[in-house]
Amino acid sequence: MIRVGLTGGIGAGKSTVARTLTERGAYLIDADVIAREVVAPGTDGLTQLVEAFGEGILQPDGALDRAALAARAFVDEGQRKKLNGITHPLVGARAFELLEAAPADAIVLQDIPLLVENGSAPFFHLVVIVHADEDVRLARLTGQRGMPEEDARARIKSQASVEDRRAVADVWLDNSGTPDDLAALAAALWDERLVPYEGNVRNRICAPQPSEEVDVRPEWALQATRLTNRLRVVGGDTIADVVHVGPTAASAGRAPDVLEFEVRLADGKAPADVTALLADGGFPERSAGVHANADPGRAVTISVS
């Protein structure tokens, strides 16, 4: 099993990617769907929202008026945090239940609008960002969804910046073309990366690594930071430190496009204590004390000591 986090700004086109991958067999956990379930009439979630934002967020039939809630919850940072403090734990608990029910060979696609904002990127094997320029998203929200422009701008402003999304993106899908163009990108991602990645993780297989040297690539540093964070989450308290080493860390001269890391274990821990954790996290053992990435899209070598 691998977990893939899917996100992007409101109106960017996540639904097209989610639909394409689900049609190919992804096990979808949709945070928006769950968010509606946990605040349905009669739930504790709806009761908490009414207590926090008032009876004015209810429709005449007692259901949540999402537009009325948005108008109150997105006016400033304090109100937004109040909303998230109520809904996020409820959504997280339900998502965990669904994750536990996923098949052992699943490619779990977790569609999470606020994945970047809630700091959960390192907990996924792969993070996919769907991007569209702000003016395009604004036009979609006001035109296709009928959202008032002021509300649309407030929703966009409340979300992560492009820079923040790029920092966590293992895959960047540019939705500047047609829906069919985006669907084709998603289908290629499924065939060329996600399917082999899941099989490699499940069967403890390391992906092939390039040997040809390339010029220094500016994205190495950002990729290394993402993987450092992921390794720390995967290893938990068995790991004392993760250090990016080797030619790609020096960023000087030519080198194979392979990110190298040293994983330094906590006191009293041995390489065997982290072997299964790293393998489950996408880094199976290649030889004694040396791990590599199962992801065919990003070559990694890890020395454990």
Short mmCIF file of N, CA and C in Angstrom, two decimals, residues 6 24 50 57 61 68 87 111 124 131 149-150 158-159 166 168 170 183 203 239 246 270 290 292:
data_model
loop_
_atom_site.label_atom_id
_atom_site.label_comp_id
_atom_site.label_asym_id
_atom_site.label_seq_id
_atom_site.Cartn_x
_atom_site.Cartn_y
_atom_site.Cartn_z
N LEU A 6 -3.30 14.31 -2.22
CA LEU A 6 -3.68 15.15 -3.35
C LEU A 6 -4.24 16.47 -2.84
N ARG A 24 -9.17 4.50 -12.36
CA ARG A 24 -8.11 3.52 -12.63
C ARG A 24 -7.86 2.58 -11.45
N VAL A 50 -22.57 25.19 15.54
CA VAL A 50 -23.63 26.12 15.94
C VAL A 50 -23.23 26.85 17.22
N ILE A 57 -25.91 29.87 10.85
CA ILE A 57 -25.24 29.01 9.86
C ILE A 57 -26.12 27.83 9.47
N ASP A 61 -34.22 23.90 7.34
CA ASP A 61 -34.46 22.49 7.68
C ASP A 61 -33.48 21.96 8.71
N ALA A 68 -23.15 30.34 4.46
CA ALA A 68 -23.26 31.19 5.65
C ALA A 68 -22.11 30.93 6.60
N THR A 87 -13.54 20.97 13.00
CA THR A 87 -13.73 19.99 11.93
C THR A 87 -12.54 19.07 11.70
N ASP A 111 -7.62 12.97 -0.85
CA ASP A 111 -7.90 14.31 -1.38
C ASP A 111 -8.13 15.24 -0.20
N PHE A 124 2.85 11.16 3.82
CA PHE A 124 2.45 10.47 2.59
C PHE A 124 3.67 9.95 1.84
N HIS A 131 -2.22 22.60 -9.87
CA HIS A 131 -2.04 24.04 -9.85
C HIS A 131 -2.74 24.71 -11.04
N GLU A 149 -17.55 37.04 -5.75
CA GLU A 149 -16.12 37.27 -5.95
C GLU A 149 -15.40 37.55 -4.63
N GLU A 150 -16.02 38.31 -3.74
CA GLU A 150 -15.37 38.62 -2.47
C GLU A 150 -15.12 37.36 -1.65
N SER A 158 -7.00 32.59 2.03
CA SER A 158 -6.85 31.83 3.28
C SER A 158 -6.02 30.57 3.10
N GLN A 159 -5.77 30.17 1.86
CA GLN A 159 -5.06 28.92 1.61
C GLN A 159 -3.56 29.15 1.39
N ARG A 166 4.72 24.32 -3.62
CA ARG A 166 5.88 23.78 -4.33
C ARG A 166 6.86 23.10 -3.37
N VAL A 168 6.28 21.21 -0.90
CA VAL A 168 5.90 19.85 -0.51
C VAL A 168 5.53 18.97 -1.70
N ASP A 170 5.81 16.51 -4.58
CA ASP A 170 6.60 15.53 -5.30
C ASP A 170 6.19 15.51 -6.77
N ALA A 183 -6.47 15.32 -17.24
CA ALA A 183 -6.77 13.90 -17.06
C ALA A 183 -5.67 13.03 -17.67
N ASN A 203 6.38 -5.28 -2.36
CA ASN A 203 7.30 -6.40 -2.58
C ASN A 203 8.73 -6.12 -2.14
N ILE A 239 15.07 7.33 14.97
CA ILE A 239 16.03 8.16 14.24
C ILE A 239 16.38 9.39 15.04
N GLY A 246 26.72 13.78 0.12
CA GLY A 246 27.10 13.41 -1.23
C GLY A 246 27.09 14.57 -2.21
N ALA A 270 19.51 -0.09 16.59
CA ALA A 270 20.35 -0.74 15.58
C ALA A 270 19.65 -0.65 14.22
N VAL A 290 21.82 -0.36 4.02
CA VAL A 290 21.65 0.60 2.91
C VAL A 290 20.25 0.43 2.32
N ALA A 292 17.11 2.19 -0.37
CA ALA A 292 16.90 3.01 -1.56
C ALA A 292 15.41 3.25 -1.72
#
